[in-house]
Amino acid sequence: MATAPIPVFFGYDATKQPGLDTFFAKKVVALVTRTCAILDDDSLTCWGQNNYLELGFGPAWTDRGSSVGYDPNGLTERVPLVDSAGAPARVVDVCGGTRFTCAATTEGAVWCWGRDAYGQLGKGTNALSGTAPGPVDLGVDANGAPLRTVGLTCADHAACAIFDVSRSKCWGYNNYAQLVIENTAVNTAVGDDVGEMGNALPFLHLGENRTVLKMSAGSYHFCAVLDSFELKCWGRNYYGTLGLGRGNGLITLAGHDVSPYDERATIVDFGNDASCRPLRVVDVALMGLSTCASFDTGQVKCFGINNQGQYGGQLGLGVLKDDHRGDVAAEMGDGLPFVDLGTGWRVKRLAVSSPQAMHMCAVLVPDGSEDSTSSVTSTDEPEKIKCWGDNQYAQLGVDDKLVRGVLHTQMGNALPFVSFSSRARTSASGWRLAVSPDPVAPTPLPAWVAPSAPEVPVIDISGHAAVWGNTSRNLRMVSQLWTTFSNDGPTSSATYPLPNWAIGAPGTTWTSSSGVGEVVEFNTSRPVVVRVLIPSTLYSSSILPDMHLWKDKPELRFAGAWRDGVTVRVLDRTFAAGTNALTIKGQAYFLFFAPDFEAPVCHVQPDYLPPASLSKKTYAQPHVGSDVAPWLSETDAPLLWTGARPLPLWSLGAVGTTFGTYDQNGARDFTSFTFTNAVVVRLVHKSRLELFEFGNWTRRADLDWTGTGGGAFENTNKVYERFFEPGDVALDTRASYRVSDNFWYQFFVPENFTDAAQNATNAAQPMMLCSANEQAVAACMYVHE
């Protein structure tokens, strides 16, 4: 069984009133082999192991706080620190690493003591046997006054000071480039030789015009909360220690490591809050090789290694030992879950942790909900503490030695509060927990308010609008709304028939044999949900390079008509308003939707979403591709197959197009057009290919004719007709292995615009090709390239 909490007695204070004649701790820092406390008179005392004078007083190899030599008057010894006048110094912060300790005073001075193997005491020496407390020279400001330290953090063999100007300096062992000092080699020390401290010790560069609010150290890495309320981490990156979504290695802040240096490369991505705004970091605490950060939402996320101690658990995610987080990009951002600390409470701040700690604690305050009100048992408990992680030495304070955090059932409301009840006090509320200071927090953001009506994004990707499958490897935009494959044929049989949730959305596809990812930009007026469709037979070759940013939607998978109903996998991703990029590889199909307007856009989107809208443009001087020309008579080959000659009178002069296997490599599926006015399309059908859904076309047998130049080929030309409203249209232009076996189209202006759909079968005027200076767009057509 674990031992119940026992109060620490720091001796009597004769200056206090009767009944309040003992010292109380204002701040406690628990290190691996010792503990230090700043008392209510701002003095400092430490107890525990003292092999190298790490307690700040001697003799060495004489521990404090054990039953041997126990003083009934309490821990009466104080670390002998003095101010500039020679009086006892008042301490504002303390930290410690392996066998050394440092403290900052109200005058801004820093003192360090203990073992000095790697310059961590900042004295310009190596004292392996232990050193008494002494001041550290950290340089002067622009006015010649000593820099004033307001905060400290210590790694295993290094220390950092935060100054009142919100800048920082670090010294000690640089075994994993954690000191961030240019031209300082890895595995060298700073502070163990003359001339390395003072003004020679540079400030950390945390980003252009960026300052630090708080720092914390693990064994070999540091993290800083910036004034932008972002978290920046550097040093040893071991199984996600730095939360940067990449493998093991060293990550520094020095500009010479990468050219050009990306200052945001070391910013940790925590994802968004409930209103889809980036989480804002207010506190950070590091364990040995793990990191926890709290946010202004009162929540916590942890990442890094998850195997320290007997069973791990220090990430608090309910995952087993060796299930690390942060070494793969998909594990960060919104992919990193919050630590579940139960209902009714919010995190006020994280515990000050040891660089070798294997557990984490958080100070909690009621969140104002009914759950929190019922949990507050007394005004003596304005705050509570919960701890998780390794517990083989009962360090979680829960009256047992069972690890917490390796199972989901151990977290949330099942995770007990630290109990401060004691036989030394019979009060039902136990000891009163001192109120901890608030961390610096940003100005609260307003709550998200749902719009009164759906906000449909308008997609503009026309700069890449072209036919599918040619060799240019540009994005192929299908400007027509996707309806069904059988109606308009904008999809491949790999994804046909489309499921109901996809019908009506703008779509595009990509086909590339290069095997490399390519980036294509698109613009959207508002946030847009993009869904990618990948047939399972193409999945291995179509995996997107940024796949970790897409969310799998297994509930939307469907069977395609290609290759005996292969499964079509569906993933989606929300893009912000403005210019975005699709990183594309292999063959994949994309559809664009309006996000669910009743919830912030970063929330999991429902299956059925409204389709996005495509931008509409007025083409005063439309550009026409080389595949389209007026059909005349014998002079317009190769657009006109000789088997169709001579053209009938109704056909002469109209814009026409066809596609052959030789100029399209047999890969074209369809071509997209934009019509500025209503149009009648007439299809000349000589193909052995099947035109999908002939029922949408009107058979015009009265317009059939027989050509005379076909030789051995079929010379009967069958005509079909279809009316289209103004806008975007996709037409089936699959190519056969013979030019004659393809679909041929001509475009006409309906004769009666007031009742165009009903009169499409009447005589129609040829649609003329717009010239470069043509202003009358009524009879002009724009063809996407």
CSV table of C-alpha atoms in Angstrom, one decimal, residues 50-359:
chain,number,residue,atom,x,y,z
A,50,ASN,CA,22.8,15.5,-1.2
A,51,ASN,CA,25.7,13.7,-2.7
A,52,TYR,CA,27.0,16.7,-4.7
A,53,LEU,CA,25.6,19.5,-2.5
A,54,GLU,CA,22.5,19.7,-4.7
A,55,LEU,CA,20.5,20.7,-1.7
A,56,GLY,CA,22.6,23.9,-1.5
A,57,PHE,CA,24.2,23.2,1.9
A,58,GLY,CA,26.5,20.6,3.3
A,59,PRO,CA,28.0,18.4,4.2
A,60,ALA,CA,27.9,16.4,1.0
A,61,TRP,CA,26.7,12.8,1.1
A,62,THR,CA,24.4,13.8,4.0
A,63,ASP,CA,20.8,13.5,3.0
A,64,ARG,CA,18.0,15.6,4.6
A,65,GLY,CA,14.5,14.5,5.5
A,66,SER,CA,15.1,10.9,6.4
A,67,SER,CA,14.7,9.3,9.8
A,68,VAL,CA,18.5,9.5,10.2
A,69,GLY,CA,19.3,12.7,11.9
A,70,TYR,CA,15.7,13.9,11.9
A,71,ASP,CA,15.2,17.3,13.5
A,72,PRO,CA,12.0,17.5,15.5
A,73,ASN,CA,12.0,21.3,14.8
A,74,GLY,CA,11.5,20.5,11.1
A,75,LEU,CA,13.5,21.4,8.0
A,76,THR,CA,15.2,24.5,9.4
A,77,GLU,CA,18.1,24.8,7.0
A,78,ARG,CA,17.9,27.3,4.2
A,79,VAL,CA,19.9,27.6,1.0
A,80,PRO,CA,22.4,30.4,1.7
A,81,LEU,CA,21.6,32.9,-1.1
A,82,VAL,CA,22.2,36.6,-0.6
A,83,ASP,CA,21.1,39.8,-2.4
A,84,SER,CA,23.3,42.7,-3.5
A,85,ALA,CA,23.3,44.2,0.0
A,86,GLY,CA,24.4,40.9,1.6
A,87,ALA,CA,21.0,40.2,3.2
A,88,PRO,CA,19.2,36.9,2.6
A,89,ALA,CA,17.9,36.8,-0.9
A,90,ARG,CA,14.2,36.4,-1.7
A,91,VAL,CA,13.6,33.6,-4.1
A,92,VAL,CA,11.0,33.7,-6.9
A,93,ASP,CA,11.8,30.5,-8.8
A,94,VAL,CA,13.8,27.2,-8.6
A,95,CYS,CA,14.6,24.4,-10.9
A,96,GLY,CA,16.9,21.4,-10.9
A,97,GLY,CA,18.4,18.7,-13.2
A,98,THR,CA,20.7,15.8,-12.6
A,99,ARG,CA,22.6,16.6,-9.4
A,100,PHE,CA,22.3,20.4,-9.7
A,101,THR,CA,19.9,23.1,-8.7
A,102,CYS,CA,19.3,26.8,-9.7
A,103,ALA,CA,17.3,29.6,-8.2
A,104,ALA,CA,16.2,33.1,-9.3
A,105,THR,CA,15.9,35.9,-6.8
A,106,THR,CA,13.6,39.0,-6.7
A,107,GLU,CA,16.6,41.1,-7.8
A,108,GLY,CA,16.7,39.0,-11.0
A,109,ALA,CA,19.9,37.2,-10.1
A,110,VAL,CA,20.5,33.5,-10.8
A,111,TRP,CA,22.3,31.2,-8.4
A,112,CYS,CA,23.3,27.6,-9.2
A,113,TRP,CA,24.9,24.8,-7.1
A,114,GLY,CA,25.7,21.1,-7.1
A,115,ARG,CA,27.5,18.9,-9.7
A,116,ASP,CA,29.0,20.9,-12.6
A,117,ALA,CA,30.1,18.2,-15.1
A,118,TYR,CA,28.9,20.1,-18.2
A,119,GLY,CA,28.9,23.8,-17.3
A,120,GLN,CA,25.3,23.7,-16.1
A,121,LEU,CA,26.3,25.9,-13.1
A,122,GLY,CA,27.5,28.6,-15.5
A,123,LYS,CA,30.7,29.2,-13.6
A,124,GLY,CA,33.2,28.6,-16.4
A,125,THR,CA,34.5,25.5,-14.6
A,126,ASN,CA,34.0,21.7,-14.3
A,127,ALA,CA,33.5,20.8,-10.6
A,128,LEU,CA,32.5,17.1,-10.5
A,129,SER,CA,32.6,16.8,-6.7
A,130,GLY,CA,30.0,19.4,-6.0
A,131,THR,CA,29.9,23.2,-5.7
A,132,ALA,CA,28.2,25.5,-3.2
A,133,PRO,CA,25.7,28.1,-4.4
A,134,GLY,CA,27.2,30.9,-6.5
A,135,PRO,CA,25.8,33.6,-8.9
A,136,VAL,CA,25.6,33.1,-12.7
A,137,ASP,CA,26.7,35.8,-15.0
A,138,LEU,CA,24.1,36.2,-17.8
A,139,GLY,CA,25.1,39.5,-19.1
A,140,VAL,CA,23.7,43.0,-19.1
A,141,ASP,CA,21.0,44.9,-21.0
A,142,ALA,CA,21.4,47.8,-23.4
A,143,ASN,CA,21.7,50.2,-20.4
A,144,GLY,CA,24.5,48.1,-18.8
A,145,ALA,CA,22.3,46.8,-16.0
A,146,PRO,CA,22.3,43.1,-15.3
A,147,LEU,CA,19.6,41.1,-17.0
A,148,ARG,CA,16.7,40.4,-14.6
A,149,THR,CA,15.7,36.8,-14.5
A,150,VAL,CA,12.0,36.1,-13.7
A,151,GLY,CA,11.8,32.4,-14.5
A,152,LEU,CA,14.0,29.2,-14.8
A,153,THR,CA,13.8,25.8,-16.3
A,154,CYS,CA,16.3,22.9,-16.0
A,155,ALA,CA,17.0,19.9,-18.2
A,156,ASP,CA,19.1,17.0,-17.2
A,157,HIS,CA,22.4,18.9,-17.7
A,158,ALA,CA,21.3,22.3,-18.9
A,159,ALA,CA,19.4,25.4,-17.7
A,160,CYS,CA,17.5,28.3,-19.2
A,161,ALA,CA,16.7,31.7,-17.8
A,162,ILE,CA,13.7,33.8,-18.9
A,163,PHE,CA,14.3,37.5,-18.4
A,164,ASP,CA,11.8,40.4,-17.8
A,165,VAL,CA,12.2,41.4,-21.4
A,166,SER,CA,10.6,38.0,-22.3
A,167,ARG,CA,13.8,36.7,-23.9
A,168,SER,CA,15.8,33.7,-22.8
A,169,LYS,CA,19.3,32.3,-22.6
A,170,CYS,CA,20.4,28.6,-22.1
A,171,TRP,CA,23.7,27.0,-21.0
A,172,GLY,CA,25.1,23.6,-20.0
A,173,TYR,CA,25.3,20.4,-22.0
A,174,ASN,CA,24.5,20.6,-25.7
A,175,ASN,CA,24.3,16.9,-26.4
A,176,TYR,CA,21.1,17.2,-28.5
A,177,ALA,CA,21.5,20.8,-29.8
A,178,GLN,CA,19.1,22.0,-27.2
A,179,LEU,CA,21.1,25.2,-26.4
A,180,VAL,CA,20.5,26.6,-29.9
A,181,ILE,CA,23.8,28.4,-30.1
A,182,GLU,CA,25.2,28.8,-33.6
A,183,ASN,CA,28.6,27.3,-34.3
A,184,THR,CA,28.3,25.2,-31.1
A,185,ALA,CA,28.8,21.5,-31.9
A,186,VAL,CA,26.6,18.8,-30.6
A,187,ASN,CA,28.0,17.0,-27.5
A,188,THR,CA,29.8,20.1,-26.4
A,189,ALA,CA,29.2,22.2,-23.2
A,190,VAL,CA,28.6,25.9,-22.8
A,191,GLY,CA,29.4,27.4,-19.4
A,192,ASP,CA,32.3,25.2,-18.5
A,193,ASP,CA,35.0,27.5,-19.8
A,194,VAL,CA,36.0,31.1,-19.4
A,195,GLY,CA,34.4,33.5,-21.8
A,196,GLU,CA,31.3,31.5,-22.6
A,197,MET,CA,28.8,33.3,-20.2
A,198,GLY,CA,27.8,36.9,-19.7
A,199,ASN,CA,27.2,38.8,-22.9
A,200,ALA,CA,29.0,36.1,-24.9
A,201,LEU,CA,26.0,33.8,-24.2
A,202,PRO,CA,23.4,34.6,-26.9
A,203,PHE,CA,19.7,34.9,-26.6
A,204,LEU,CA,17.5,32.2,-28.1
A,205,HIS,CA,16.0,33.1,-31.4
A,206,LEU,CA,12.3,32.0,-31.0
A,207,GLY,CA,11.0,33.7,-34.2
A,208,GLU,CA,10.9,37.1,-35.7
A,209,ASN,CA,9.6,39.6,-33.1
A,210,ARG,CA,8.5,36.7,-30.9
A,211,THR,CA,9.0,36.6,-27.1
A,212,VAL,CA,8.6,33.9,-24.5
A,213,LEU,CA,5.9,33.6,-21.8
A,214,LYS,CA,7.0,30.4,-20.3
A,215,MET,CA,9.6,27.6,-20.8
A,216,SER,CA,9.8,24.0,-19.7
A,217,ALA,CA,12.5,21.4,-20.0
A,218,GLY,CA,12.6,17.6,-20.4
A,219,SER,CA,15.6,15.5,-20.3
A,220,TYR,CA,17.0,16.7,-23.6
A,221,HIS,CA,14.4,19.0,-25.1
A,222,PHE,CA,12.9,22.4,-24.4
A,223,CYS,CA,9.5,24.0,-25.2
A,224,ALA,CA,8.5,27.6,-25.0
A,225,VAL,CA,5.0,29.2,-24.9
A,226,LEU,CA,5.4,32.3,-27.2
A,227,ASP,CA,3.6,35.6,-27.0
A,228,SER,CA,1.5,34.4,-29.9
A,229,PHE,CA,0.2,31.6,-27.6
A,230,GLU,CA,1.9,29.0,-29.8
A,231,LEU,CA,4.3,26.3,-28.6
A,232,LYS,CA,7.8,25.9,-30.0
A,233,CYS,CA,9.9,22.9,-29.2
A,234,TRP,CA,13.5,21.9,-30.0
A,235,GLY,CA,16.2,19.5,-28.9
A,236,ARG,CA,16.0,15.7,-29.0
A,237,ASN,CA,13.1,14.4,-31.1
A,238,TYR,CA,12.7,10.8,-29.9
A,239,TYR,CA,9.4,9.1,-30.8
A,240,GLY,CA,7.5,12.4,-31.1
A,241,THR,CA,9.1,14.2,-28.1
A,242,LEU,CA,8.8,17.6,-30.0
A,243,GLY,CA,5.4,16.9,-31.5
A,244,LEU,CA,6.5,17.9,-35.0
A,245,GLY,CA,5.1,14.8,-36.8
A,246,ARG,CA,8.5,13.5,-37.9
A,247,GLY,CA,10.9,10.8,-37.0
A,248,ASN,CA,13.8,10.7,-34.6
A,249,GLY,CA,16.6,13.2,-34.8
A,250,LEU,CA,17.8,16.6,-33.6
A,251,ILE,CA,15.7,19.7,-34.1
A,252,THR,CA,17.3,23.1,-33.4
A,253,LEU,CA,16.4,26.7,-33.8
A,254,ALA,CA,19.7,27.8,-35.3
A,255,GLY,CA,19.4,29.5,-38.6
A,256,HIS,CA,22.3,27.6,-40.2
A,257,ASP,CA,20.7,24.2,-39.9
A,258,VAL,CA,18.2,24.8,-42.8
A,259,SER,CA,18.4,27.3,-45.7
A,260,PRO,CA,16.2,29.1,-45.8
A,261,TYR,CA,15.3,28.7,-42.2
A,262,ASP,CA,11.6,28.1,-41.5
A,263,GLU,CA,10.8,29.7,-38.1
A,264,ARG,CA,7.4,27.9,-38.1
A,265,ALA,CA,8.9,24.5,-38.6
A,266,THR,CA,9.2,24.0,-34.9
A,267,ILE,CA,5.7,25.3,-34.0
A,268,VAL,CA,3.6,22.4,-32.6
A,269,ASP,CA,0.3,21.9,-34.4
A,270,PHE,CA,-2.5,21.1,-31.8
A,271,GLY,CA,-5.4,21.5,-34.1
A,272,ASN,CA,-8.5,23.6,-33.5
A,273,ASP,CA,-10.9,24.4,-30.7
A,274,ALA,CA,-14.7,23.6,-30.8
A,275,SER,CA,-15.2,26.7,-33.0
A,276,CYS,CA,-12.5,25.7,-35.5
A,277,ARG,CA,-10.0,28.3,-34.3
A,278,PRO,CA,-6.4,27.2,-33.6
A,279,LEU,CA,-5.9,26.1,-30.0
A,280,ARG,CA,-4.0,28.8,-28.0
A,281,VAL,CA,-1.4,27.4,-25.6
A,282,VAL,CA,-1.2,29.0,-22.1
A,283,ASP,CA,1.0,26.5,-20.2
A,284,VAL,CA,3.5,23.8,-20.8
A,285,ALA,CA,5.2,21.1,-18.7
A,286,LEU,CA,7.7,18.6,-19.9
A,287,MET,CA,8.5,15.1,-18.6
A,288,GLY,CA,11.6,13.2,-19.5
A,289,LEU,CA,10.8,12.6,-23.1
A,290,SER,CA,7.2,13.7,-23.3
A,291,THR,CA,5.4,17.0,-23.4
A,292,CYS,CA,2.0,18.4,-22.2
A,293,ALA,CA,0.4,21.7,-23.0
A,294,SER,CA,-2.8,23.3,-21.7
A,295,PHE,CA,-5.0,25.7,-23.6
A,296,ASP,CA,-7.2,28.7,-22.9
A,297,THR,CA,-10.1,26.2,-23.3
A,298,GLY,CA,-9.1,24.5,-20.1
A,299,GLN,CA,-8.0,21.3,-21.9
A,300,VAL,CA,-4.7,19.4,-22.1
A,301,LYS,CA,-2.9,17.5,-24.9
A,302,CYS,CA,0.2,15.4,-24.4
A,303,PHE,CA,2.6,13.9,-26.9
A,304,GLY,CA,6.0,12.1,-27.0
A,305,ILE,CA,7.3,8.8,-25.7
A,306,ASN,CA,4.9,6.6,-23.8
A,307,ASN,CA,7.0,3.9,-22.3
A,308,GLN,CA,8.7,5.4,-19.3
A,309,GLY,CA,8.4,3.7,-16.0
A,310,GLN,CA,6.9,0.3,-15.6
A,311,TYR,CA,3.9,0.7,-17.9
A,312,GLY,CA,4.0,4.1,-19.5
A,313,GLY,CA,0.7,6.1,-19.4
A,314,GLN,CA,2.3,9.5,-19.1
A,315,LEU,CA,0.4,10.8,-22.1
A,316,GLY,CA,-2.9,10.1,-20.4
A,317,LEU,CA,-4.5,8.9,-23.6
A,318,GLY,CA,-5.6,5.5,-22.5
A,319,VAL,CA,-3.1,3.7,-24.7
A,320,LEU,CA,-0.7,1.0,-23.9
A,321,LYS,CA,3.0,1.3,-23.3
A,322,ASP,CA,5.1,2.0,-26.5
A,323,ASP,CA,2.1,3.6,-28.2
A,324,HIS,CA,3.8,6.9,-28.7
A,325,ARG,CA,2.4,10.1,-30.2
A,326,GLY,CA,3.9,12.9,-32.3
A,327,ASP,CA,6.4,11.1,-34.6
A,328,VAL,CA,3.8,10.8,-37.4
A,329,ALA,CA,2.1,13.9,-38.8
A,330,ALA,CA,-1.4,12.3,-38.6
A,331,GLU,CA,-0.9,12.0,-34.8
A,332,MET,CA,-0.8,15.8,-34.3
A,333,GLY,CA,-3.2,18.6,-34.9
A,334,ASP,CA,-6.8,17.4,-34.6
A,335,GLY,CA,-5.5,13.9,-34.7
A,336,LEU,CA,-4.1,14.3,-31.2
A,337,PRO,CA,-6.9,13.8,-28.6
A,338,PHE,CA,-7.3,15.8,-25.4
A,339,VAL,CA,-6.4,14.1,-22.1
A,340,ASP,CA,-9.8,13.2,-20.5
A,341,LEU,CA,-9.8,14.5,-17.0
A,342,GLY,CA,-13.5,14.1,-16.4
A,343,THR,CA,-16.5,16.4,-16.4
A,344,GLY,CA,-17.1,19.5,-14.3
A,345,TRP,CA,-13.5,20.7,-14.2
A,346,ARG,CA,-11.1,22.7,-16.4
A,347,VAL,CA,-7.3,22.8,-16.3
A,348,LYS,CA,-6.0,26.0,-14.7
A,349,ARG,CA,-2.3,25.1,-15.0
A,350,LEU,CA,0.1,22.2,-15.3
A,351,ALA,CA,2.4,21.0,-12.5
A,352,VAL,CA,6.0,22.1,-12.5
A,353,SER,CA,7.7,18.9,-13.5
A,354,SER,CA,11.1,17.3,-13.2
A,355,PRO,CA,13.2,16.8,-16.4
A,356,GLN,CA,13.2,13.1,-15.5
A,357,ALA,CA,9.6,12.8,-14.5
A,358,MET,CA,7.4,9.9,-15.7
A,359,HIS,CA,4.1,11.3,-14.7
